[in-house]
mmCIF file of C-alpha atoms and ligand atoms in Angstrom:
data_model
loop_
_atom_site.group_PDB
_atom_site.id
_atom_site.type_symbol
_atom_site.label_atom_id
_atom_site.label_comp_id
_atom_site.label_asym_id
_atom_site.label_seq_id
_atom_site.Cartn_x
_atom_site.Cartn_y
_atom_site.Cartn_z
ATOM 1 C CA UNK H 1 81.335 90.072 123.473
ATOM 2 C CA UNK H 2 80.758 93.725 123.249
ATOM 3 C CA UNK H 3 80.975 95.189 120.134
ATOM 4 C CA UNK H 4 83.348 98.078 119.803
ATOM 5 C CA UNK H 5 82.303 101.759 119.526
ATOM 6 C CA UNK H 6 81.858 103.243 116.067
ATOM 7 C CA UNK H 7 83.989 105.564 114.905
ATOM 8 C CA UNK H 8 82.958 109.324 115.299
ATOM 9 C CA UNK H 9 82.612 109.789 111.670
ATOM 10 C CA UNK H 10 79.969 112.572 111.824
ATOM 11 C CA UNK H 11 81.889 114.702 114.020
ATOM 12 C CA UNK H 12 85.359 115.972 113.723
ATOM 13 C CA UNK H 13 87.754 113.889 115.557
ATOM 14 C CA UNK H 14 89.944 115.451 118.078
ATOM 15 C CA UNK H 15 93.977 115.314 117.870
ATOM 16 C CA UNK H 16 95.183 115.393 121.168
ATOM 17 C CA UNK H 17 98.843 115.574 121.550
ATOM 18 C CA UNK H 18 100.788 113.896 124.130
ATOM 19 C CA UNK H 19 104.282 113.632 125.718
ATOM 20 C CA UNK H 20 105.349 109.957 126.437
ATOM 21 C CA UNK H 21 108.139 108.190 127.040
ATOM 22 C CA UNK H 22 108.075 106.774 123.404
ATOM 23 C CA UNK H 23 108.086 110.943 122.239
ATOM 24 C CA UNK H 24 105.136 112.398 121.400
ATOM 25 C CA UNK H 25 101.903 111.015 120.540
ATOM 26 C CA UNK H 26 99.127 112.142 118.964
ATOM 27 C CA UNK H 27 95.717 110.451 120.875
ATOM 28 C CA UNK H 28 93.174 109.857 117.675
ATOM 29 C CA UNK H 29 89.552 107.676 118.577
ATOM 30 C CA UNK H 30 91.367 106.373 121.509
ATOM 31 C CA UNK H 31 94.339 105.000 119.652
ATOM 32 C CA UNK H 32 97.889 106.683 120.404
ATOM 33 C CA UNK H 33 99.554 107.136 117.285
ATOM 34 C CA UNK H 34 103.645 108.626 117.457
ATOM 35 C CA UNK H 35 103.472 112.087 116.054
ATOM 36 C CA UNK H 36 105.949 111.181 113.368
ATOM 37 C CA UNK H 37 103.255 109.494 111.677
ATOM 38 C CA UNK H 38 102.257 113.205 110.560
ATOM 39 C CA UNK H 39 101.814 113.870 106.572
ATOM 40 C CA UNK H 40 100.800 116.641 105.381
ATOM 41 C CA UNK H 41 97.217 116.744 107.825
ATOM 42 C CA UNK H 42 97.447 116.450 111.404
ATOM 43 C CA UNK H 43 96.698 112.797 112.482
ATOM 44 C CA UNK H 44 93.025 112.993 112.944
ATOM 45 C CA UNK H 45 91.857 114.279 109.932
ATOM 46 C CA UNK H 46 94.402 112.318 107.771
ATOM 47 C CA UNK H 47 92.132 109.413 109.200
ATOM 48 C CA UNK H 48 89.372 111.095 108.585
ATOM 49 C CA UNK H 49 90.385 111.424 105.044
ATOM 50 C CA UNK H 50 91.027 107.651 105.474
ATOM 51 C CA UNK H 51 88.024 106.637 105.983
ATOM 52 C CA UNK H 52 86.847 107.856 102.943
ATOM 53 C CA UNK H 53 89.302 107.175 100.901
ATOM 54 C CA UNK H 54 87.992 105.345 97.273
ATOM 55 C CA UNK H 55 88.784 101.879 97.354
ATOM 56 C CA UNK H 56 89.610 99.910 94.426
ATOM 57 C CA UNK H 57 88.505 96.122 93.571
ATOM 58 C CA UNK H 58 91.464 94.843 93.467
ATOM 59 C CA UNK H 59 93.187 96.806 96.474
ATOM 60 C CA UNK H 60 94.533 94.102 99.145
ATOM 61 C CA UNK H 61 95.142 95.495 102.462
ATOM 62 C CA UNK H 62 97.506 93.784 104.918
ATOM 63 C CA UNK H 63 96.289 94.471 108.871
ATOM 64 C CA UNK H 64 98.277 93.402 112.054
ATOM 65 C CA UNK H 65 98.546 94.753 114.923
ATOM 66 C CA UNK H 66 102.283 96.214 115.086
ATOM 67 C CA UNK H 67 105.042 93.855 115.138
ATOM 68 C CA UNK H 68 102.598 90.755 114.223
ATOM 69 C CA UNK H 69 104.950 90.451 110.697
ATOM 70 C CA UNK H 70 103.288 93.016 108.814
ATOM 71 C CA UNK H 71 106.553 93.633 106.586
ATOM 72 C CA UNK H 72 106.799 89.960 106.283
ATOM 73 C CA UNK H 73 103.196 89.516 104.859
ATOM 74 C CA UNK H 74 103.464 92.644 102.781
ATOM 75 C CA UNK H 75 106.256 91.501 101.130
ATOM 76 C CA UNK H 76 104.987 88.221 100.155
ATOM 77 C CA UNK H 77 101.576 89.263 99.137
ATOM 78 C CA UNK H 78 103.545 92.211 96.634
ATOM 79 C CA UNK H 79 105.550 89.147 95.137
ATOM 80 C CA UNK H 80 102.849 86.716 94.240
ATOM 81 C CA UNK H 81 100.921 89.571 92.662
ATOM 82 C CA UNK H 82 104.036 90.676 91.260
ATOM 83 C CA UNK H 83 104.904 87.178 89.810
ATOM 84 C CA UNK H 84 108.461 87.513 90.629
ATOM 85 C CA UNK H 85 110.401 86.745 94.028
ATOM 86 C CA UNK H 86 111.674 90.359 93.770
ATOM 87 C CA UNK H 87 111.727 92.926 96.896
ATOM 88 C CA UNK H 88 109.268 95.707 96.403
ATOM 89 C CA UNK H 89 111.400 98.776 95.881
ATOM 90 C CA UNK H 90 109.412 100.952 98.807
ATOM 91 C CA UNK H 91 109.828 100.518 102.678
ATOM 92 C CA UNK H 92 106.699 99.088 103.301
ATOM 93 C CA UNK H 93 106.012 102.274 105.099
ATOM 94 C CA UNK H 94 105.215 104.237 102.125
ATOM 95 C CA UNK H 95 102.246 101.772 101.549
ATOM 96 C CA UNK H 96 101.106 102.207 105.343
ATOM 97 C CA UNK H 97 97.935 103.969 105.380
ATOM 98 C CA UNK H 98 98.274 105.879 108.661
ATOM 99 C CA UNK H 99 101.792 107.120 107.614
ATOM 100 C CA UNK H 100 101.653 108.076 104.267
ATOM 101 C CA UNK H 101 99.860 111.164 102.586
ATOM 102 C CA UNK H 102 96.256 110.659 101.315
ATOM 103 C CA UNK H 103 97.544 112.058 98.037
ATOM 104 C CA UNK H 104 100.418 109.002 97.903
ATOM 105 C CA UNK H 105 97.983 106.227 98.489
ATOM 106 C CA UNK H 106 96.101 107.945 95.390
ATOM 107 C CA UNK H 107 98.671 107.752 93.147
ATOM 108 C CA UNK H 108 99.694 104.052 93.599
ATOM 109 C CA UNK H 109 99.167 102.047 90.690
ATOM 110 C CA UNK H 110 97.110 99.167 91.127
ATOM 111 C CA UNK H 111 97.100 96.233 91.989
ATOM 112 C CA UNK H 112 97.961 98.319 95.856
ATOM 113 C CA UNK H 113 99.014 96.452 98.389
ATOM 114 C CA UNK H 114 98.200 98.300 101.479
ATOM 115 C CA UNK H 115 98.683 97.998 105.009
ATOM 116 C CA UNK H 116 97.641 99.196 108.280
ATOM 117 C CA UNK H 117 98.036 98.768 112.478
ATOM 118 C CA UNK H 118 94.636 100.944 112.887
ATOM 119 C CA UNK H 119 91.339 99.006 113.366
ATOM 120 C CA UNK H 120 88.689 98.162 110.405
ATOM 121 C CA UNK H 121 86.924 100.891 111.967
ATOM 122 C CA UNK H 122 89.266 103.795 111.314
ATOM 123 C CA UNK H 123 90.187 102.646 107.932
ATOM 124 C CA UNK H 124 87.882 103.079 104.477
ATOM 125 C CA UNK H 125 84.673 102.146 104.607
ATOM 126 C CA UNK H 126 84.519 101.503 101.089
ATOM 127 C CA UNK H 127 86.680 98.358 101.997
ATOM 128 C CA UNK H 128 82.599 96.696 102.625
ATOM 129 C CA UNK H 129 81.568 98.710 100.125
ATOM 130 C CA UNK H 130 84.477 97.065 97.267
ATOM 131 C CA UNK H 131 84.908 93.769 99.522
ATOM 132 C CA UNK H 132 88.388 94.334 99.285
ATOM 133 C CA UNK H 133 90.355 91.429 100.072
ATOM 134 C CA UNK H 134 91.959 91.612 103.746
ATOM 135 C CA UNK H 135 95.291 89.891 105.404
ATOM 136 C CA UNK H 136 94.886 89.668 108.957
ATOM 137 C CA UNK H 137 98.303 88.431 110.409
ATOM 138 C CA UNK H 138 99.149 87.831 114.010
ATOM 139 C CA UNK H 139 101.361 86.916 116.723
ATOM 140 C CA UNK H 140 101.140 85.102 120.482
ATOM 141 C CA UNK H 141 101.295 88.467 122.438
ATOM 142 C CA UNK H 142 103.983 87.803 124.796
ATOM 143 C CA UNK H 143 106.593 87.536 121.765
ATOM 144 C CA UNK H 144 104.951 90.580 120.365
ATOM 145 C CA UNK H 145 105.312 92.764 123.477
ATOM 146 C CA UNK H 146 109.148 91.914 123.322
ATOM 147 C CA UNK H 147 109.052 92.824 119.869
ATOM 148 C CA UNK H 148 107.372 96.055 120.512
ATOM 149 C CA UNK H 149 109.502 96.965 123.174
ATOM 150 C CA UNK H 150 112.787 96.514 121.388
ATOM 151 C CA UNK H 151 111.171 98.693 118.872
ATOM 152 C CA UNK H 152 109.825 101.460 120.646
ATOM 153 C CA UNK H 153 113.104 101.673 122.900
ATOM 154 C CA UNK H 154 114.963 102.183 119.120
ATOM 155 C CA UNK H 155 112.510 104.814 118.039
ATOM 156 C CA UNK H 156 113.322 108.788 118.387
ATOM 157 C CA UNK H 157 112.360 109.296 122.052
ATOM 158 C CA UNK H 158 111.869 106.097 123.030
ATOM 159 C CA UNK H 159 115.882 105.682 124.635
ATOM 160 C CA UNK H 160 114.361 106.255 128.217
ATOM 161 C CA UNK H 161 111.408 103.318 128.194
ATOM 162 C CA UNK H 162 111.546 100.958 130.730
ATOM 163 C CA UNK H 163 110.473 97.356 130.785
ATOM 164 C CA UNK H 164 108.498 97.670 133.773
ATOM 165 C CA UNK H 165 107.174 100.840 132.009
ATOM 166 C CA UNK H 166 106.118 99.540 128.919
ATOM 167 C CA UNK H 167 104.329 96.846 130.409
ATOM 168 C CA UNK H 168 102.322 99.251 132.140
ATOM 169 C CA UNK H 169 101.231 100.978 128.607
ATOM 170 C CA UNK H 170 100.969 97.554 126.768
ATOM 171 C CA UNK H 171 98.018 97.001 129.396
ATOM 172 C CA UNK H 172 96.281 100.497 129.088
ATOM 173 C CA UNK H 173 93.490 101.386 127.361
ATOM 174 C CA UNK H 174 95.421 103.908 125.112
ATOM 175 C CA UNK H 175 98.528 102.117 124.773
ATOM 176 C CA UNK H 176 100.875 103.146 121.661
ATOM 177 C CA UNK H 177 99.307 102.081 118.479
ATOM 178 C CA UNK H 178 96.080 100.800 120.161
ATOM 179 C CA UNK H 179 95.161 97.940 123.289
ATOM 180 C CA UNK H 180 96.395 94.447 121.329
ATOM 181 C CA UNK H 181 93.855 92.612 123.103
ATOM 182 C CA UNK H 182 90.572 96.007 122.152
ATOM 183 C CA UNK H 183 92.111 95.398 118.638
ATOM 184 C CA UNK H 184 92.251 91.435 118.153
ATOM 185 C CA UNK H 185 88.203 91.476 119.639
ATOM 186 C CA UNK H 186 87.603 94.188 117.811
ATOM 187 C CA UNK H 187 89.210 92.587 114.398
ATOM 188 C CA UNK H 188 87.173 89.129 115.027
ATOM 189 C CA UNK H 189 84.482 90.960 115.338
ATOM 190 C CA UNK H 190 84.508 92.556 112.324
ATOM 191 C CA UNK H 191 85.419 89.359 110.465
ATOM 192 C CA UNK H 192 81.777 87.697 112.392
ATOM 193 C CA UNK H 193 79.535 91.147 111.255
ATOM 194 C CA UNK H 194 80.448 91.080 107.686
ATOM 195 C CA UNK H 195 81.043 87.273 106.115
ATOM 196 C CA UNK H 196 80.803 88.632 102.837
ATOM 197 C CA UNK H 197 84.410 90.226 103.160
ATOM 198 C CA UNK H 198 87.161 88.077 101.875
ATOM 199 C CA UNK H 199 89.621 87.582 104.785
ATOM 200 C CA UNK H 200 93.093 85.993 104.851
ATOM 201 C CA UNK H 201 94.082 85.203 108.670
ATOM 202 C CA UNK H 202 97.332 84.003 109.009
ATOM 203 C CA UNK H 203 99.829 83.710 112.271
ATOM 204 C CA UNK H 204 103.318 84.794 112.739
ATOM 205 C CA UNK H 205 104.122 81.078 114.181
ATOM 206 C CA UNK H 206 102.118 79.325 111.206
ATOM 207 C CA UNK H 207 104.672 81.470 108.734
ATOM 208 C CA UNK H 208 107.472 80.716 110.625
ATOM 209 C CA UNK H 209 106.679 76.650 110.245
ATOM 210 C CA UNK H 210 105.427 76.430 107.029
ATOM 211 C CA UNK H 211 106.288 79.188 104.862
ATOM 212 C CA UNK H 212 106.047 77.568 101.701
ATOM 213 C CA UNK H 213 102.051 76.347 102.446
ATOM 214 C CA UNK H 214 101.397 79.949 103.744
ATOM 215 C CA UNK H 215 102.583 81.130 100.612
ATOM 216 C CA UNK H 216 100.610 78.629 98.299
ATOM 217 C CA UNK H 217 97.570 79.159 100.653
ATOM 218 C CA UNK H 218 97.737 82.706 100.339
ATOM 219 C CA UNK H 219 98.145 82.887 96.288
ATOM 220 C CA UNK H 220 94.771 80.648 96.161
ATOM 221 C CA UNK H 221 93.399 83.299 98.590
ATOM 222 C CA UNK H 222 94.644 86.377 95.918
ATOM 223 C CA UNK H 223 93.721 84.105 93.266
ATOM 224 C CA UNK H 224 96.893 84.433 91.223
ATOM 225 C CA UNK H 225 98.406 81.272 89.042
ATOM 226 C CA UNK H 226 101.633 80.638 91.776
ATOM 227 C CA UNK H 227 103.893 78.090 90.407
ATOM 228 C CA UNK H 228 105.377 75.599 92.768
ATOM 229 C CA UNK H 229 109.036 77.208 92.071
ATOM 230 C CA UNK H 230 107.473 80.662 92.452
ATOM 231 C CA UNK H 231 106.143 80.219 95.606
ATOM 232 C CA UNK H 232 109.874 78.632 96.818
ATOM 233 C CA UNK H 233 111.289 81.151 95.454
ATOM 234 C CA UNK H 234 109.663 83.804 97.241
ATOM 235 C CA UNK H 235 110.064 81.718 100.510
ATOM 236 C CA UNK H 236 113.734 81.444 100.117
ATOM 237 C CA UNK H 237 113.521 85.559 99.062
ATOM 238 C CA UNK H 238 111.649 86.321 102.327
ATOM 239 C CA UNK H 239 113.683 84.632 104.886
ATOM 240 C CA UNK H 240 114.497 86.676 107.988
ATOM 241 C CA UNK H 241 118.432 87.567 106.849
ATOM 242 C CA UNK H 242 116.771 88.160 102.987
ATOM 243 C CA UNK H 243 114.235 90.666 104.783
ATOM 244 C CA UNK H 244 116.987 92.196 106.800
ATOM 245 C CA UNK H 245 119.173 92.962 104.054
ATOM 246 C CA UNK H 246 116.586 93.972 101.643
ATOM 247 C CA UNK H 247 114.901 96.714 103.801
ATOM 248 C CA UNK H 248 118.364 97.747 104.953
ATOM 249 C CA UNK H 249 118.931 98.902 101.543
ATOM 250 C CA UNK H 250 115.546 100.154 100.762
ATOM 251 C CA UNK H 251 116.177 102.250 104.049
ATOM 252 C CA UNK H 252 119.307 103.742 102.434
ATOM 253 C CA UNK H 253 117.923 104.400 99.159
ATOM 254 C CA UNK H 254 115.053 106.099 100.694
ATOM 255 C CA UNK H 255 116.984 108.829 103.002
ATOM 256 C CA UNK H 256 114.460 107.563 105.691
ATOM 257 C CA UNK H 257 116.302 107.188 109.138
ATOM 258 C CA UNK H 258 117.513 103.251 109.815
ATOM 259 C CA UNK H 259 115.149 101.213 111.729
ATOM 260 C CA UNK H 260 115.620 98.050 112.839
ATOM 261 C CA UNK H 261 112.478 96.369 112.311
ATOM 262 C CA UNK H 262 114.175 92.793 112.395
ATOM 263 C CA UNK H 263 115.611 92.096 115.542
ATOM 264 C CA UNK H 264 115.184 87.842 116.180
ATOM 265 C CA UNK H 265 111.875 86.808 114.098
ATOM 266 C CA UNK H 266 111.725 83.779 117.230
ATOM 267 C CA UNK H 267 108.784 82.271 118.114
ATOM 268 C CA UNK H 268 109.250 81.515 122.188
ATOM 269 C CA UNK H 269 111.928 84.114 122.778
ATOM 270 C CA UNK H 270 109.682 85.743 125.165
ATOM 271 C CA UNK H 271 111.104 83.384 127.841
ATOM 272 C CA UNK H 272 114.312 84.955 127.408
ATOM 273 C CA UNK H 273 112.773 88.355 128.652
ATOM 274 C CA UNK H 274 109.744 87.863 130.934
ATOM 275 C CA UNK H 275 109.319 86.789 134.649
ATOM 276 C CA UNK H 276 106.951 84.370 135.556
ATOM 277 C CA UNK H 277 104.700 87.064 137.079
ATOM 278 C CA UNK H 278 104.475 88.344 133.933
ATOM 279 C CA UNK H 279 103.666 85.682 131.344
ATOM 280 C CA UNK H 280 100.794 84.765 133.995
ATOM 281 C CA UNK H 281 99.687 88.166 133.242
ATOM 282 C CA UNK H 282 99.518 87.689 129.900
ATOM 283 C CA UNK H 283 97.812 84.111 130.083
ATOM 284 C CA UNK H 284 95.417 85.944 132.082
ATOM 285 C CA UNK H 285 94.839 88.591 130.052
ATOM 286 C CA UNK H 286 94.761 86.728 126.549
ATOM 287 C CA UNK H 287 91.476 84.691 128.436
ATOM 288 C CA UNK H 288 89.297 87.766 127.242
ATOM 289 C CA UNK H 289 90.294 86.057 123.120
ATOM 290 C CA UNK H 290 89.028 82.694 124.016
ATOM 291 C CA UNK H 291 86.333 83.418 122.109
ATOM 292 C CA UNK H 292 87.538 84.194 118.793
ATOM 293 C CA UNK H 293 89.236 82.444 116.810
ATOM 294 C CA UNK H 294 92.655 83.065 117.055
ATOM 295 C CA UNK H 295 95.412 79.873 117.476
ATOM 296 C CA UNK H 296 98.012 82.019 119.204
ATOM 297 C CA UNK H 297 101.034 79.458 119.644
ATOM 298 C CA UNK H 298 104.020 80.649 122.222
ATOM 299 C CA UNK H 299 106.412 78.170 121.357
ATOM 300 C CA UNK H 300 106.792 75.608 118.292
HETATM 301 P P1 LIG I 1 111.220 90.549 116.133
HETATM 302 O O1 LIG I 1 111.222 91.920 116.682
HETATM 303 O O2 LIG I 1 110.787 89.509 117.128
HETATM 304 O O3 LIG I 1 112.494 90.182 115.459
HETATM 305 P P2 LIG I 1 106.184 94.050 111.809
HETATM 306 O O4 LIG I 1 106.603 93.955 110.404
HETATM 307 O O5 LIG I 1 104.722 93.828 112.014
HETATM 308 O O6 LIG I 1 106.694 95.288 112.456
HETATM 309 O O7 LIG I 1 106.840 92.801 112.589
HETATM 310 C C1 LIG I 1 108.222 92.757 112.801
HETATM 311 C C2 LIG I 1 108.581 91.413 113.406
HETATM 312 O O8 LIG I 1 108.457 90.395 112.374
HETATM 313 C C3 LIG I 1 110.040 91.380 113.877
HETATM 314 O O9 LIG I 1 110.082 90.488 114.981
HETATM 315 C C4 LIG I 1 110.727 90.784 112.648
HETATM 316 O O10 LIG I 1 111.994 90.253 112.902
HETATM 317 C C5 LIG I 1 109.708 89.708 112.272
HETATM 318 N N1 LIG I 1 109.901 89.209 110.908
HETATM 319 C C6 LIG I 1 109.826 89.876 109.749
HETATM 320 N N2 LIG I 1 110.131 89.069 108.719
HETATM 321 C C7 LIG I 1 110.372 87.854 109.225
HETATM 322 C C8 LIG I 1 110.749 86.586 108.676
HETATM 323 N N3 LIG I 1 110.924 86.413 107.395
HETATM 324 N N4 LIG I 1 110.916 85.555 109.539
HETATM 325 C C9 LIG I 1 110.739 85.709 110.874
HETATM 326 N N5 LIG I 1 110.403 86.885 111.448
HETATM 327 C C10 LIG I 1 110.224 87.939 110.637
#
């Protein structure tokens, strides 16, 4: 497997801007990231900043490619450190490196529970460095592309995106938010060149089956004391409705404008969308994985 281009850390990366028909994108190491995104630095040197950003020990970042159950992860991980089955007060955006000011991330108290849809590349490199501890969820790819696509048809700009469309971008090089299949190889790959970095991989379908074992596995992995009750507790507090609700309100409280970021949490509701033409596509295409280790499971 080829290993994937370093990031051009010496140089200044460029911050192309593009009109799409998900609104406008800003193109940043190859990876297309919406324009809304924007802090207070434009989009490339915010990264920039990124990558140097001072890790801390005890920093846990959550990584998924969007869409994988990033919220879902985040949430969990934030309780068991917490100790308490008790929805973080912040839209898990305002923890999300590549939307949130340099500044912000600073001034989160620690333990931070951080997460990200940009490759290991573009993000600290202190996180060798500290051997921060890493979540790597995922999904099978053809429920994430409906996923996606109900999501970036919601988003400002997005009304006029086609299926046919979006299947088209989902395939390119710089499709929105990165390739899925550049950024699973790429992931894995990082995972194989650095086996001293603690790392959490954990599917959307394995969640969906067996939350409560997720949840025990993944308070061994964080190494906090996670009572039997706790961890149902904080299954029964991060169901799909509980989720809903809770970020509906977080939403509200935070003057942000409402997203839907929960539309069916189904494993195998792909069938409901694609044509067979297109989930061969997809089996194709997810052939170029077979060598990592990913489980990716389409139904349950
Ligand atoms: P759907 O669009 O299929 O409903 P992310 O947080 O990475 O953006 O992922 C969002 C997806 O995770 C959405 O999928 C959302 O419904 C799903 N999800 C979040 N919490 C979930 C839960 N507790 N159970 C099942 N799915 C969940």
């Amino acid at each position: 497997m080829s290993k994937p281009e370093p990031a051009k850390d010496n140089g200044k990366m460029e911050n192309t801007e593009i009109v799409t028909s998900a609104g406008t994108m800003v193109l940043v190491d190859n990876i297309r990231l919406p324009k809304s995104f924007e802090s207070n630095r434009p989009l490339a040197e915010h990264v920039q900043c990124l990558q140097d950003l001072e890790m801390r020990e005890d920093d846990v970042m959550i990584l998924a490619y969007p869409k994988a159950g990033t919220h879902w992860l985040w949430e969990i991980t934030s309780m068991l450190l917490a100790g308490k089955a008790e929805h973080e007060k912040r839209v898990k955006e305002m923890a999300m490196m590549e939307a949130t000011a340099i500044e912000h991330i600073q001034a989160q108290p620690s333990p931070r529970v951080l997460n990200s849809h940009l490759p290991l590349r573009l993000l600290p490199r202190q996180i060798k460095e500290k051997k921060v501890k890493v979540i790597q969820v995922y999904r099978n790819v053809k429920d994430l592309f409906v996923s996606k696509y109900f999501h970036m048809k919601q988003m400002p700009g997005g009304e006029g995106m086609t299926w046919d469309l979006f299947e088209e971008e989902f395939f390119s090089e710089t499709a929105p938010m990165g390739n899925f299949f550049n950024y699973m190889k790429e992931e894995y790959q990082f995972r194989k060149d650095n086996p001293d970095i603690p790392f959490f991989v954990v599917s959307f379908e394995d969640s969906k089956e067996h939350p409560g074992k997720v949840i025990r596995k993944l308070a061994q992995f964080l190494g906090v004391e996670a009572s039997d009750q706790l961890c149902q507790d904080i299954a029964e507090a991060t169901t799909l409705t509980k989720m809903r609700e809770a970020d509906k309100l977080k939403q509200k409280a935070s003057h942000i404008p409402l997203i839907n970021f929960y539309r069916k949490g189904q494993v195998g509701d792909w069938k409901n969308h694609m044509t067979v033409a297109q989930s061969e596509r997809f089996d194709a295409a997810i052939k170029q994985l077979e060598s990592c280790d990913y489980n990716f499971r389409f139904e349950l």
